[in-house]
Coordinates of C-alpha atoms and ligand atoms in Angstrom, one line a residue:
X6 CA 8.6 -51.7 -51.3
X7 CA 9.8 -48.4 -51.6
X8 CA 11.8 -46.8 -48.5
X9 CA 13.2 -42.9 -47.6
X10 CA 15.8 -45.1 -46.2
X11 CA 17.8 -48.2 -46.1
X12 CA 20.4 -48.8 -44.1
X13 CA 22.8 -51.7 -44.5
X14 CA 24.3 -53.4 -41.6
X15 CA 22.9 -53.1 -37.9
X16 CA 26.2 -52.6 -35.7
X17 CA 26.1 -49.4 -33.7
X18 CA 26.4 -47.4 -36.6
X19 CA 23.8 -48.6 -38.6
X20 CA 21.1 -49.4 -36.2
X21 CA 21.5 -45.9 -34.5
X22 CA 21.0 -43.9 -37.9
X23 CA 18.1 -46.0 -38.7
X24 CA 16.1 -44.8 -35.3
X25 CA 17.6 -41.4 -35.9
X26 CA 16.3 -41.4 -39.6
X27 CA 12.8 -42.9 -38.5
X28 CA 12.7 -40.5 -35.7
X29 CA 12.8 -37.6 -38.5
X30 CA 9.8 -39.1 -39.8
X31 CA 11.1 -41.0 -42.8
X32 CA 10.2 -44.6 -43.7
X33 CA 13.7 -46.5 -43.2
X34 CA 14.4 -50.6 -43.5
X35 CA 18.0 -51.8 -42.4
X36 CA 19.3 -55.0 -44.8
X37 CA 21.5 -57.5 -41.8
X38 CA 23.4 -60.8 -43.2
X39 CA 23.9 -61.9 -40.1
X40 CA 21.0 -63.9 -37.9
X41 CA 20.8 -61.1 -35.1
X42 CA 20.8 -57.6 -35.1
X43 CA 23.5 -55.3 -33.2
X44 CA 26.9 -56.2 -35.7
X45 CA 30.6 -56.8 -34.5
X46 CA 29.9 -54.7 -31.3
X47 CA 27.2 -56.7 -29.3
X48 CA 27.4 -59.8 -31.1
X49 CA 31.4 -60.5 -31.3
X50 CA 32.7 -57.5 -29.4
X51 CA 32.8 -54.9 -27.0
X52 CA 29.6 -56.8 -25.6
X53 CA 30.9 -60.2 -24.9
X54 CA 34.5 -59.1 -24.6
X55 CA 33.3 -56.9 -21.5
X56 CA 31.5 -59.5 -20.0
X57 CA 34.4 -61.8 -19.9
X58 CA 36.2 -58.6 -18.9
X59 CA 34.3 -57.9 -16.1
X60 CA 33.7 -61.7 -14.7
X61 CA 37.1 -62.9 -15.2
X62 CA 37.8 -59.6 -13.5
X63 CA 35.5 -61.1 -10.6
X64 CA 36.8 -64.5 -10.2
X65 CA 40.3 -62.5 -9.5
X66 CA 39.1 -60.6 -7.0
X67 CA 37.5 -63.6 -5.1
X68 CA 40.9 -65.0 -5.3
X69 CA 43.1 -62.1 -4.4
X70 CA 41.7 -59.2 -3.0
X71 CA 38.5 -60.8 -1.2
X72 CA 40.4 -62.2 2.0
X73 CA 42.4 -58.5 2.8
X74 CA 39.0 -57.3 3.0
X75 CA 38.0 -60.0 5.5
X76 CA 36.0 -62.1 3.0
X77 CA 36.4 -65.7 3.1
X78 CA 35.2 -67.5 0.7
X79 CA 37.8 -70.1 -0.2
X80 CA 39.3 -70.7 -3.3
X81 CA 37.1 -69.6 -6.3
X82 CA 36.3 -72.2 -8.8
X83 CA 35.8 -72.0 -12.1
X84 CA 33.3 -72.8 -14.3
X85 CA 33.8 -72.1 -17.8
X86 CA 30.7 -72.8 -19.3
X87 CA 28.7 -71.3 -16.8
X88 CA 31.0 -67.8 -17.5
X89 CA 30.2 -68.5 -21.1
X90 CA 26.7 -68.7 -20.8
X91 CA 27.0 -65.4 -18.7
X92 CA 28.3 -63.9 -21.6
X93 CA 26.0 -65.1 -23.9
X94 CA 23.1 -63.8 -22.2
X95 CA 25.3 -60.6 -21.8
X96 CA 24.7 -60.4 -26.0
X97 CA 21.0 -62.0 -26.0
X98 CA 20.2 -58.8 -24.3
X99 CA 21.4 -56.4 -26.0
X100 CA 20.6 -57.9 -29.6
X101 CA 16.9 -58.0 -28.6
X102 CA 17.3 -54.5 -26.8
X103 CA 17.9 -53.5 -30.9
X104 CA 15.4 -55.2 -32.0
X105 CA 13.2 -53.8 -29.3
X106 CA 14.1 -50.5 -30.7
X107 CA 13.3 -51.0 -34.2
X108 CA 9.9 -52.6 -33.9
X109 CA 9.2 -49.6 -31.4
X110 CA 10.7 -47.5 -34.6
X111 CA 8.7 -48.9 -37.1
X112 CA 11.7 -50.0 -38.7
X113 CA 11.3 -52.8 -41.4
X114 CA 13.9 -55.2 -41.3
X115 CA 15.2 -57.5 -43.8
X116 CA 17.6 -60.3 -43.5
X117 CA 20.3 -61.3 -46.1
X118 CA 23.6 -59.6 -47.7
X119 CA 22.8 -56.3 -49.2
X120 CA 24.3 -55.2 -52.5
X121 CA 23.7 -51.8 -54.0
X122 CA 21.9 -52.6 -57.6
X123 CA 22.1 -49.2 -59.2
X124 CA 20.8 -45.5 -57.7
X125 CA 18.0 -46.3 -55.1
X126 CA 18.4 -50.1 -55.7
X127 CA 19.6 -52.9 -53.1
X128 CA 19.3 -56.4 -53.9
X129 CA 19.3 -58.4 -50.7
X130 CA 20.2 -62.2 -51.3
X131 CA 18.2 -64.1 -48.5
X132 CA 20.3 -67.5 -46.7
X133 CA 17.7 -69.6 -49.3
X134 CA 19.5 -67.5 -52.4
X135 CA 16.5 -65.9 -53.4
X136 CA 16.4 -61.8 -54.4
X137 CA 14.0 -59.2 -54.2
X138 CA 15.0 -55.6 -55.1
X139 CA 14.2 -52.6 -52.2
X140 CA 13.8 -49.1 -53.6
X141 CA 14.8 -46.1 -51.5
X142 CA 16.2 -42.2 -52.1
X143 CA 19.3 -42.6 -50.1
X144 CA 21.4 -45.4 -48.9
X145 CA 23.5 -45.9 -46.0
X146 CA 26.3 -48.0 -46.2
X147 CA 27.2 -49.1 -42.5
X148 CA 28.8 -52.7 -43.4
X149 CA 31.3 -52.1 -40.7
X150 CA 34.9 -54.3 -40.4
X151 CA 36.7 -57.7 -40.2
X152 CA 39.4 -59.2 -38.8
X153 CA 43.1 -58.5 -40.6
X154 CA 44.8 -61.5 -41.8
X155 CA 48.4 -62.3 -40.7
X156 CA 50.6 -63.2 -43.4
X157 CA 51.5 -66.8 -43.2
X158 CA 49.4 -67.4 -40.3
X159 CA 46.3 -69.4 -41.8
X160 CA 43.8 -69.3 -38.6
X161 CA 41.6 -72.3 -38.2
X162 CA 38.9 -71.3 -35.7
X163 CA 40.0 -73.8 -32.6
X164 CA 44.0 -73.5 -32.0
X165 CA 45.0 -70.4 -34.3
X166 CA 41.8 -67.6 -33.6
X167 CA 40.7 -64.4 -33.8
X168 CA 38.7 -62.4 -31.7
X169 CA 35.5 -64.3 -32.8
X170 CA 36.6 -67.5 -31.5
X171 CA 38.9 -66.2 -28.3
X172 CA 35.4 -64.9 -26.4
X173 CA 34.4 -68.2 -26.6
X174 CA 37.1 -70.9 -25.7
X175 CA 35.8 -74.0 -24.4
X176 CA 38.6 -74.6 -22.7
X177 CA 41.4 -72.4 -20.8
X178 CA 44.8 -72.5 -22.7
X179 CA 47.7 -73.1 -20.9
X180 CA 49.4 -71.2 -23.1
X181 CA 48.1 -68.2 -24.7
X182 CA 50.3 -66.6 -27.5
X183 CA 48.7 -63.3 -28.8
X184 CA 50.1 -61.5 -31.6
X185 CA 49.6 -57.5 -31.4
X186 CA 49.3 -55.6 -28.1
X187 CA 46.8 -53.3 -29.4
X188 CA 43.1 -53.2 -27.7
X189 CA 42.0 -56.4 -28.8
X190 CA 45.2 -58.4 -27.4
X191 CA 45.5 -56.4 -24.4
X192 CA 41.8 -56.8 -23.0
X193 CA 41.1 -60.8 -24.5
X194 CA 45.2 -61.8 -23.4
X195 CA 43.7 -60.4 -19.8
X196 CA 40.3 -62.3 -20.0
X197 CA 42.1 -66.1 -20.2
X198 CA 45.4 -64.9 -18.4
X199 CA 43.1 -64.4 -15.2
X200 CA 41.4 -67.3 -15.8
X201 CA 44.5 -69.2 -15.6
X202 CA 46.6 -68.9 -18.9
X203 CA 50.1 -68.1 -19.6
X204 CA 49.7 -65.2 -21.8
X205 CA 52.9 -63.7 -24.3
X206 CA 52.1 -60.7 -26.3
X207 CA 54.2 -60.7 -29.8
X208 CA 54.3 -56.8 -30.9
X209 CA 55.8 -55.8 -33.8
X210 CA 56.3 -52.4 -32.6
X211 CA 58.6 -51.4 -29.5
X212 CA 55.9 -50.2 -27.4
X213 CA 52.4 -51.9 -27.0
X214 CA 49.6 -49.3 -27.8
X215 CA 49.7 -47.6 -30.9
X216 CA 48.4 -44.0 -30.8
X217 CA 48.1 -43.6 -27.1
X218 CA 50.6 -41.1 -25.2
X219 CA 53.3 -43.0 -24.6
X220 CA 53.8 -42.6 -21.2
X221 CA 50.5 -44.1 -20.5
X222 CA 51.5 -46.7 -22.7
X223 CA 54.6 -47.5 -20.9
X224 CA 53.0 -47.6 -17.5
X225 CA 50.3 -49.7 -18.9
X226 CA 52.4 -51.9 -19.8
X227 CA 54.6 -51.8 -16.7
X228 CA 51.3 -53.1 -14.7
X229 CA 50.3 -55.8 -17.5
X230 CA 53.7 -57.5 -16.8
X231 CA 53.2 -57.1 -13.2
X232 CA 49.6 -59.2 -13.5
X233 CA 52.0 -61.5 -15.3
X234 CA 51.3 -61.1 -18.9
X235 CA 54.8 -61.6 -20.8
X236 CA 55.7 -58.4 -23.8
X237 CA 58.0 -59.1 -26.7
X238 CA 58.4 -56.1 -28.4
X239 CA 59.6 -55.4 -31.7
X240 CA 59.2 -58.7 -32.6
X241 CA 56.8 -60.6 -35.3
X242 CA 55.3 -64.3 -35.7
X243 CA 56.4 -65.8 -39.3
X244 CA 54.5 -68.5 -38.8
X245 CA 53.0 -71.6 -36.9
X246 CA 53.3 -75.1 -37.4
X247 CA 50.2 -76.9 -35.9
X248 CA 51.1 -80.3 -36.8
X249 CA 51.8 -81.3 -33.1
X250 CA 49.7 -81.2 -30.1
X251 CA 51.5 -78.2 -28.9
X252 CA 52.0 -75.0 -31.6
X253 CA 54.9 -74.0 -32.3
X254 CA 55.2 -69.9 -33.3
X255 CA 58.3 -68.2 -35.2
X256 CA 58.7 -65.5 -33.8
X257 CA 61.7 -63.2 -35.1
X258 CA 62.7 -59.0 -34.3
X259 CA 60.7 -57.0 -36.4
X260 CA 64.2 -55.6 -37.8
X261 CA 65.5 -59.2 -38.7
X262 CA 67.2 -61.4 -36.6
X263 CA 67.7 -64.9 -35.6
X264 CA 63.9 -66.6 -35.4
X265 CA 63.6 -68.5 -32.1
X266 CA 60.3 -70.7 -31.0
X267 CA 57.7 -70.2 -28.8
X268 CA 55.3 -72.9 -28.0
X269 CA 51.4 -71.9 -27.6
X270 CA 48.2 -73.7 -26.8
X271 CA 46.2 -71.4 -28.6
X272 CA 47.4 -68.5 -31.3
X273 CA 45.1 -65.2 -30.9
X274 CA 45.7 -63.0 -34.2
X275 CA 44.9 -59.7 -33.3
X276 CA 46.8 -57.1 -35.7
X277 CA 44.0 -55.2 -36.7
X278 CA 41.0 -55.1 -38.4
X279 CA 39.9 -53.7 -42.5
X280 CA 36.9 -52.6 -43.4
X281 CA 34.2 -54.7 -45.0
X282 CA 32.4 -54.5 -48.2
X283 CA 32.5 -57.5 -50.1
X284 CA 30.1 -58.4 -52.1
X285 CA 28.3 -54.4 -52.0
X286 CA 28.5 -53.9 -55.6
X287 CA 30.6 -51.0 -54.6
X288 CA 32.9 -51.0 -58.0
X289 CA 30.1 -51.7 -60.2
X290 CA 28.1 -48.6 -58.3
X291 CA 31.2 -46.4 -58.9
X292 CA 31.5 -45.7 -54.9
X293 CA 35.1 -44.7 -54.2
X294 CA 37.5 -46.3 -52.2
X295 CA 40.8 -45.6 -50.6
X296 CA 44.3 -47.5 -50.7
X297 CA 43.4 -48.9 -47.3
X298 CA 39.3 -50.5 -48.9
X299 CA 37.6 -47.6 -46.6
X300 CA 34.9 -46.3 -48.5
X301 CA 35.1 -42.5 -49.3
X302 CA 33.4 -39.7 -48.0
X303 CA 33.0 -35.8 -47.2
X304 CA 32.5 -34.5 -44.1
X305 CA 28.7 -35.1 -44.7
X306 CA 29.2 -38.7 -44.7
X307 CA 28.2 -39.0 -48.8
X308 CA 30.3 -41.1 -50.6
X309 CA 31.4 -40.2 -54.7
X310 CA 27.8 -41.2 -55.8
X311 CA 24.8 -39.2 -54.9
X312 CA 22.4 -40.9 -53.0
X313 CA 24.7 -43.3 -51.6
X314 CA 26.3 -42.4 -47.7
X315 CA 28.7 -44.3 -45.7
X316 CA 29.7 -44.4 -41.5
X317 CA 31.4 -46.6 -39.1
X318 CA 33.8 -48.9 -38.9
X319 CA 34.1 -48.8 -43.3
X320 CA 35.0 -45.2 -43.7
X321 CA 38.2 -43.6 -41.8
X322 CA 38.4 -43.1 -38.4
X323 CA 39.0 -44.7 -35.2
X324 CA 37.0 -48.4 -35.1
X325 CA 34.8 -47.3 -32.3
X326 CA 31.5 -48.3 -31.4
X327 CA 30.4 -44.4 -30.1
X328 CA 32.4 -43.2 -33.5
X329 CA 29.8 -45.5 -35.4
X330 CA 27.3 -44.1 -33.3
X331 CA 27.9 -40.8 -33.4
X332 CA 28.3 -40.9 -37.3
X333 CA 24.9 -42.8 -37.2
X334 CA 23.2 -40.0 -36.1
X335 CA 24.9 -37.2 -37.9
X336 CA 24.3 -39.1 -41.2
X337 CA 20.8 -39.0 -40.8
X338 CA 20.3 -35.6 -39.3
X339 CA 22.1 -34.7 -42.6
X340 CA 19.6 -36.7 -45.2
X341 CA 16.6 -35.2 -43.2
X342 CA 18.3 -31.8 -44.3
X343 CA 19.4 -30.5 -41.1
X344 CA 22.9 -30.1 -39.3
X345 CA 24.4 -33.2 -38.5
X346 CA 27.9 -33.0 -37.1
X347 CA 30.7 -35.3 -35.4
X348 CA 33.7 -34.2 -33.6
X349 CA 36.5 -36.3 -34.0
X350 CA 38.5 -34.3 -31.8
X351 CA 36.6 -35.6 -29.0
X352 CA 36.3 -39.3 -29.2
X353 CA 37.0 -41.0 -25.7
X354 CA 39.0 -44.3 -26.7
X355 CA 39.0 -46.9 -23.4
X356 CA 40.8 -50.2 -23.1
X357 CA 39.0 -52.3 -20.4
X358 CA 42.0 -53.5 -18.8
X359 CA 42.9 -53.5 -15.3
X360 CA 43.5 -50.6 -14.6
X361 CA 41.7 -49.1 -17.2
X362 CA 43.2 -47.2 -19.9
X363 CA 41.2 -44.0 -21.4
X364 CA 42.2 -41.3 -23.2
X365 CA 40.7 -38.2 -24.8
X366 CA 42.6 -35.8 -27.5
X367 CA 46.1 -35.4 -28.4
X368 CA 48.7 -37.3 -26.1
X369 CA 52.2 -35.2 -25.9
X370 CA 54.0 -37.0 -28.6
X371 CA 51.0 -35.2 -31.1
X372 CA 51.9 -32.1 -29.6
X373 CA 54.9 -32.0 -30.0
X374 CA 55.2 -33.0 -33.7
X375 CA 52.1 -30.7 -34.7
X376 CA 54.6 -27.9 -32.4
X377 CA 51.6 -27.0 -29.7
X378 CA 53.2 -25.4 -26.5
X379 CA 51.5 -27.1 -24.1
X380 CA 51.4 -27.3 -19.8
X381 CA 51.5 -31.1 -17.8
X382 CA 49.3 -31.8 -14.9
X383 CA 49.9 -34.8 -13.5
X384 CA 48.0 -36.6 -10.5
X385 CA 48.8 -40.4 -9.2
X386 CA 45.6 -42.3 -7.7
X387 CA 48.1 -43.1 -4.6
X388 CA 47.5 -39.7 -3.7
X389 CA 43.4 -40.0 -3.8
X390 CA 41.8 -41.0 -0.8
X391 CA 38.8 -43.4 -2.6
X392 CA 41.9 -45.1 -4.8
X393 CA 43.6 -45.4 -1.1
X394 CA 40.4 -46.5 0.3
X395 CA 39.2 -49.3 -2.0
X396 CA 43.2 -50.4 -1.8
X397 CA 42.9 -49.6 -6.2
X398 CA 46.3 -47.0 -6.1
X399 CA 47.8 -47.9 -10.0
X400 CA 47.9 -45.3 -12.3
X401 CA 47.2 -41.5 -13.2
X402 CA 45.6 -38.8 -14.6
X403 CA 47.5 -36.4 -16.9
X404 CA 46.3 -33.2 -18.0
X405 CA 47.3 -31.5 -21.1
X406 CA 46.3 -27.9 -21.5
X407 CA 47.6 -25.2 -24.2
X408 CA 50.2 -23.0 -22.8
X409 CA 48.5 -19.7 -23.9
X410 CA 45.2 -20.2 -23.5
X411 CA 45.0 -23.0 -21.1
X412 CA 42.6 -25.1 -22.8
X413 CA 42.3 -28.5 -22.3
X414 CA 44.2 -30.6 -25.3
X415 CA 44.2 -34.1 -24.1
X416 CA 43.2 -35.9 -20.7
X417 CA 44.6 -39.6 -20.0
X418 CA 43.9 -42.0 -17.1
X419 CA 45.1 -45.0 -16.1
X420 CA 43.1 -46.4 -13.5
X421 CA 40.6 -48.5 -12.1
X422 CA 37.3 -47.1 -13.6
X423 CA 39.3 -44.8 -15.8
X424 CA 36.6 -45.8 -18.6
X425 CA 33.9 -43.3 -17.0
X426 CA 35.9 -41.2 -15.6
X427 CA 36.9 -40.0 -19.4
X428 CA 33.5 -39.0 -19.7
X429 CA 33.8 -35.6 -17.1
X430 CA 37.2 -34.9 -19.6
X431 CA 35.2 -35.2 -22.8
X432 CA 32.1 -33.2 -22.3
X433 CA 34.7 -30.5 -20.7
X434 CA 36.4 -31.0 -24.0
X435 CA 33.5 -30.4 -26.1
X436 CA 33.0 -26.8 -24.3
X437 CA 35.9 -25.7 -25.0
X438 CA 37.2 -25.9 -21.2
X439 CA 40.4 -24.3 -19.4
X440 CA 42.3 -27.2 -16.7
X441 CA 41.2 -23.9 -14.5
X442 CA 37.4 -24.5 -15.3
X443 CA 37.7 -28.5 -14.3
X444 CA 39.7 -27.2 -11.2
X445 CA 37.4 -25.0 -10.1
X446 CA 34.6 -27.7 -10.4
X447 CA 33.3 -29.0 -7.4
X448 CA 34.1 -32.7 -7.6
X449 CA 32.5 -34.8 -4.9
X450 CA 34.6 -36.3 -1.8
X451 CA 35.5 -39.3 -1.7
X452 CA 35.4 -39.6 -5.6
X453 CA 38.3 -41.1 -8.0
X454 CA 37.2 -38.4 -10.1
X455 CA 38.8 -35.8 -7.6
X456 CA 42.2 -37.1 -9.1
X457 CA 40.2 -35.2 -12.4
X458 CA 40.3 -32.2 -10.5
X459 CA 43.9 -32.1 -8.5
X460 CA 45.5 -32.7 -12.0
X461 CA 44.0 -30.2 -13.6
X462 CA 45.2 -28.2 -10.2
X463 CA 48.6 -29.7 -11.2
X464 CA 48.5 -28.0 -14.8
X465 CA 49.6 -24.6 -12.6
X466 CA 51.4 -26.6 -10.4
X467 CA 49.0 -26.1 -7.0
X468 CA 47.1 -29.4 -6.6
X469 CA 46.5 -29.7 -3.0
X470 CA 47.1 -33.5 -2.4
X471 CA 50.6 -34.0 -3.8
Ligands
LIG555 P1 29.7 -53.5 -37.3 O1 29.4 -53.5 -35.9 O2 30.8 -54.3 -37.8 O3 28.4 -53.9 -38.1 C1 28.3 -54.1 -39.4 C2 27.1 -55.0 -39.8 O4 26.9 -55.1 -41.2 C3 27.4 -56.5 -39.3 O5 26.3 -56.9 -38.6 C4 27.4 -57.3 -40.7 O6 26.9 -58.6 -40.6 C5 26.6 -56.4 -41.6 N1 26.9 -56.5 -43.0 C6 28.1 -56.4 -43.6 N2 28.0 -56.5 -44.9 C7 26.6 -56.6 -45.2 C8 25.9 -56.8 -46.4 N3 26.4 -56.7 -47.6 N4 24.5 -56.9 -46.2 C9 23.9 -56.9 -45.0 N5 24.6 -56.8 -43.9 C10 25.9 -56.6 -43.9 N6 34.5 -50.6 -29.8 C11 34.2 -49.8 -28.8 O7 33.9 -48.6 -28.9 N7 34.3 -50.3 -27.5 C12 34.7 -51.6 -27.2 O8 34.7 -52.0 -26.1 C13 34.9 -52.5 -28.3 N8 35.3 -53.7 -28.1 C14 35.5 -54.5 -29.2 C15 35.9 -55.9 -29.0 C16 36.2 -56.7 -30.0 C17 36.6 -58.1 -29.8 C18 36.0 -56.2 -31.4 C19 36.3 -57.1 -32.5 C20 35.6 -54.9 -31.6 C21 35.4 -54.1 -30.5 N9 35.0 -52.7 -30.7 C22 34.8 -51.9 -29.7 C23 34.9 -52.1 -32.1 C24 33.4 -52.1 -32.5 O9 32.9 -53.4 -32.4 C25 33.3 -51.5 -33.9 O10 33.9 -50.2 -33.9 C26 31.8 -51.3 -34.2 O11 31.1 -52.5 -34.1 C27 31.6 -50.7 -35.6 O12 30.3 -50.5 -35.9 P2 29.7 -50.5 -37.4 O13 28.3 -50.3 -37.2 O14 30.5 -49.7 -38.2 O15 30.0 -52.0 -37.9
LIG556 P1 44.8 -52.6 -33.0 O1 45.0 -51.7 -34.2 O2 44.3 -51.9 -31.7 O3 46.2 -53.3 -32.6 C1 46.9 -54.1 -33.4 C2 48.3 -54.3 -32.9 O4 48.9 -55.3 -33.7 C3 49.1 -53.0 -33.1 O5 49.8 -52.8 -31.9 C4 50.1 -53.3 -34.3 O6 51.3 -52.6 -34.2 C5 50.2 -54.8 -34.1 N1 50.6 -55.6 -35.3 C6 50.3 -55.3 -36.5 N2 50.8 -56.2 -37.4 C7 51.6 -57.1 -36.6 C8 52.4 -58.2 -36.8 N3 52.5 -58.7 -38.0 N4 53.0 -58.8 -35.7 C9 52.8 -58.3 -34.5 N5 52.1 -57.2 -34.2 C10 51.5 -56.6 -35.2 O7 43.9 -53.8 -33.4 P2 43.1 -54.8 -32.6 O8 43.6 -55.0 -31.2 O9 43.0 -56.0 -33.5 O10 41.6 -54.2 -32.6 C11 40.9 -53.9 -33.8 C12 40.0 -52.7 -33.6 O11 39.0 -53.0 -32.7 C13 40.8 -51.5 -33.1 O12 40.8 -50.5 -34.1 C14 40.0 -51.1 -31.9 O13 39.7 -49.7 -32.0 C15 38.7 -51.9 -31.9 N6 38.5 -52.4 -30.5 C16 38.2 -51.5 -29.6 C17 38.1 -51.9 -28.2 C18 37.8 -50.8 -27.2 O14 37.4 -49.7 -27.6 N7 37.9 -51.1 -26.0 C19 38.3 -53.3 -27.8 C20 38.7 -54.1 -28.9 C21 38.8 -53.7 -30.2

């Protein structure tokens, strides 16, 4: 078979620049290792780790916040397998929604590991180990990411786990030790902590959140703790012994120190993840590589060989489904010969905590180092009558807007729904708005977004509800 297109990997990124691609007319197959379509994303990430998100989220508020609103219904039981099974439905879904959209494509798909064979060539090794050869003009490599191993922490799929394994724990830990309080730790350690485990967060760094504004990260963190997740910052796991029934974690400070023990249930390693191309013939095919194993591109997404093009999670960038996405489509607006184009100024990033945590350009420690003059408008959700109303007060939205010309920089929200909410600050972001042009934007009443509007009010100091 001979293709205009194939595309290796089906996550976000590769699945959307195969329908983009096929809706530019040309003739595209996508190469998948794995049994289902839809990659990391819907098959081990932000799909099931939302749906655990959002019914663990529900059994709390049957347990805490159901009777204040005069809702008796006892005290909520849980059933584990039957959440499970929610969540794997939750993924059924959306893996057949892809393959929905590839039939309806005309997409040909073919499964085993991809490996690029020489210009136009990929050799796809089926699970029985036999070959066959697909010839194409270009190539999109779209093999996404995998967990980063911990030094001296050997994980073994049940007790010491990553990601993979923690959305799918038969069985709720009493004690849940997580090591790194980026998005992965912060969203899973909520999952099982509402569902009943003890949950300590090891960070090397002294502040959980890497790359978010700080103060966001600090009152983040501040309303974590509250919910009763335990931080120890600046502080690193050495290892685990699992030859008892209990683990037992060093942990020691990050600068050196005296090591002391923590005992844990279950270990969840999540420091990160590295991109993936094992096994692509990428040496052999001459395609360029960084110092961190990201493939190598130009702003047009081609890599050092012609022919050959690379998105998602296994070139630079944030590790973001919509990044993928985005990339996905540019990348094949840009083989079809037209004007494909990402801003990576403008990528929402959201951690589906409670509150929420969403953020949109530069946070003021940025600004400050790149020497930006910049305004502050700052609104609380205590002072917004929906937050007040559905009793949901935590958090803030902050506003950052250039001093001269008033455009907007950065927007950040803590808050319950803060994930959409991000959206208004993005597209306003896009068009190049002033704070004045979101405050003089009718929001409607009673909204959470309003708190949107009074802190862009706030950037000249006259919001009208604090
Ligand atoms: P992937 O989704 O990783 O897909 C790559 C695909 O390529 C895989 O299916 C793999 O099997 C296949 N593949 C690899 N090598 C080969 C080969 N040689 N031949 C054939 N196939 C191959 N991001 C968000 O934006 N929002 C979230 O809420 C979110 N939650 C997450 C939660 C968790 C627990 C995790 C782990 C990640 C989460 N992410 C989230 C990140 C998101 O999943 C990734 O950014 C996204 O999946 C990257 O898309 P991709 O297309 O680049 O790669
Ligand atoms: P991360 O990069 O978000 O956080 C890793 C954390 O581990 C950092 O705080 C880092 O300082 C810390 N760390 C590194 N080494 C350590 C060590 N030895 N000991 C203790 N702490 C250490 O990575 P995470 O959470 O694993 O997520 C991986 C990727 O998946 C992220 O890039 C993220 O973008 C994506 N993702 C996105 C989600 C979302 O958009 N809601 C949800 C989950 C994942």
């Amino acid at each position: 078979m001979s293709y205009d297109l194939i595309v290796i990997g089906t996550g976000p990124g590769g699945y959307v620049c195969a329908i983009r691609a096929a809706q530019l007319g040309m003739k595209v197959t996508v190469v998948e290792k794995r049994a289902t379509h839809g990659g990391t994303c819907l098959n081990v990430g932000c799909i099931p780790s939302k749906a655990l998100l959002h019914a663990s989220e529900m059994f709390e508020e049957a347990g805490h916040s159901f009777a204040k609103m005069g809702i008796g219904v006892g005290t909520p039981k849980l059933d584990l397998p039957a959440l499970l099974k929610f969540k794997d439905e939750a993924v059924d879904g959306n893996v057949k929604g892809v393959d929905y959209l590839l039939k309806k494509n005309k997409i040909d798909s073919v499964r085993g590991t991809g490996k690029i064979a020489g210009p136009g060539k990929v050799e796809v090794k089926g699970a029985d180990g036999k070959t066959q050869v697909l010839e194409t003009k270009s190539i999109v490599i779209a093999t996404g990411s995998d967990v980063a191993k911990l030094r001296g922490v050997d994980t073994d799929g049940k007790r010491i786990v990553t990601s993979d394994e923690a959305i799918a724990l038969p069985k709720v830990p009493g004690k849940l030790l997580v090591v790194g309080a980026g998005v992965i730790g912060l969203e899973l350690g909520s999952v099982w902590r509402r569902l009943g485990a003890q949950v300590t967060v090891v960070e090397f760094l002294d502040r959980i959140l890497p790359g978010m504004d700080n103060e966001v990260a600090r009152q983040s963190q501040r309303l974590l703790e509250k919910q009763g997740i335990v931080f120890k910052l600046g502080s690193k796991v050495t290892g685990v012994n699992s030859s008892g029934a209990t683990l037992k974690a060093s942990v020691e400070p990050a600068k050196g120190g005296a090591a002391e023990t923590l005992d844990a249930d279950v270990v969840l390693v999540a420091i990160g993840r590295v991109p993936f191309t094992e096994g692509l013939g990428l040496d052999e095919a001459g395609v360029k590589k960084d110092n961190r194993g990201r493939v190598v591109t130009d702003a047009h997404f081609a890599t050092s060989v012609p022919g050959i093009y690379a998105i998602g999670d296994v070139i630079a960038g944030p590790m973001l489904a919509h990044k993928a996405e985005d990339e996905g489509m540019a990348a094949a607006e840009i083989i079809a010969g037209k004007a494909g184009h990402v801003n990576y100024d403008v990528i929402p990033a959201v951690v589906y905590t409670f509150p929420e945590i969403a953020s949109v350009g530069k946070g003021e420690e940025e600004l400050k180092e790149a020497g930006v003059a910049y305004n502050v408008g700052k609104f609380p959700f205590t002072a917004n009558g929906r937050a007040k109303a559905n009793q949901q007060t935590d958090g803030f939205v902050k506003i950052l807007a250039d001093a001269k010309t008033d455009r907007v920089l950065g927007v950040h929200i803590v808050g319950s729904d803060a994930g959409n909410m991000i959206a208004e600050a993005a597209i306003a972001m896009e068009f190049g708005a002033s704070s004045e042009d979101i405050a003089r934007t009718c929001h409607a009443h009673p909204t959470l977004p309003e708190a949107v509007k009074e802190a862009a009010l706030a950037v000249a100091k006259r919001a009208i509800h604090f």
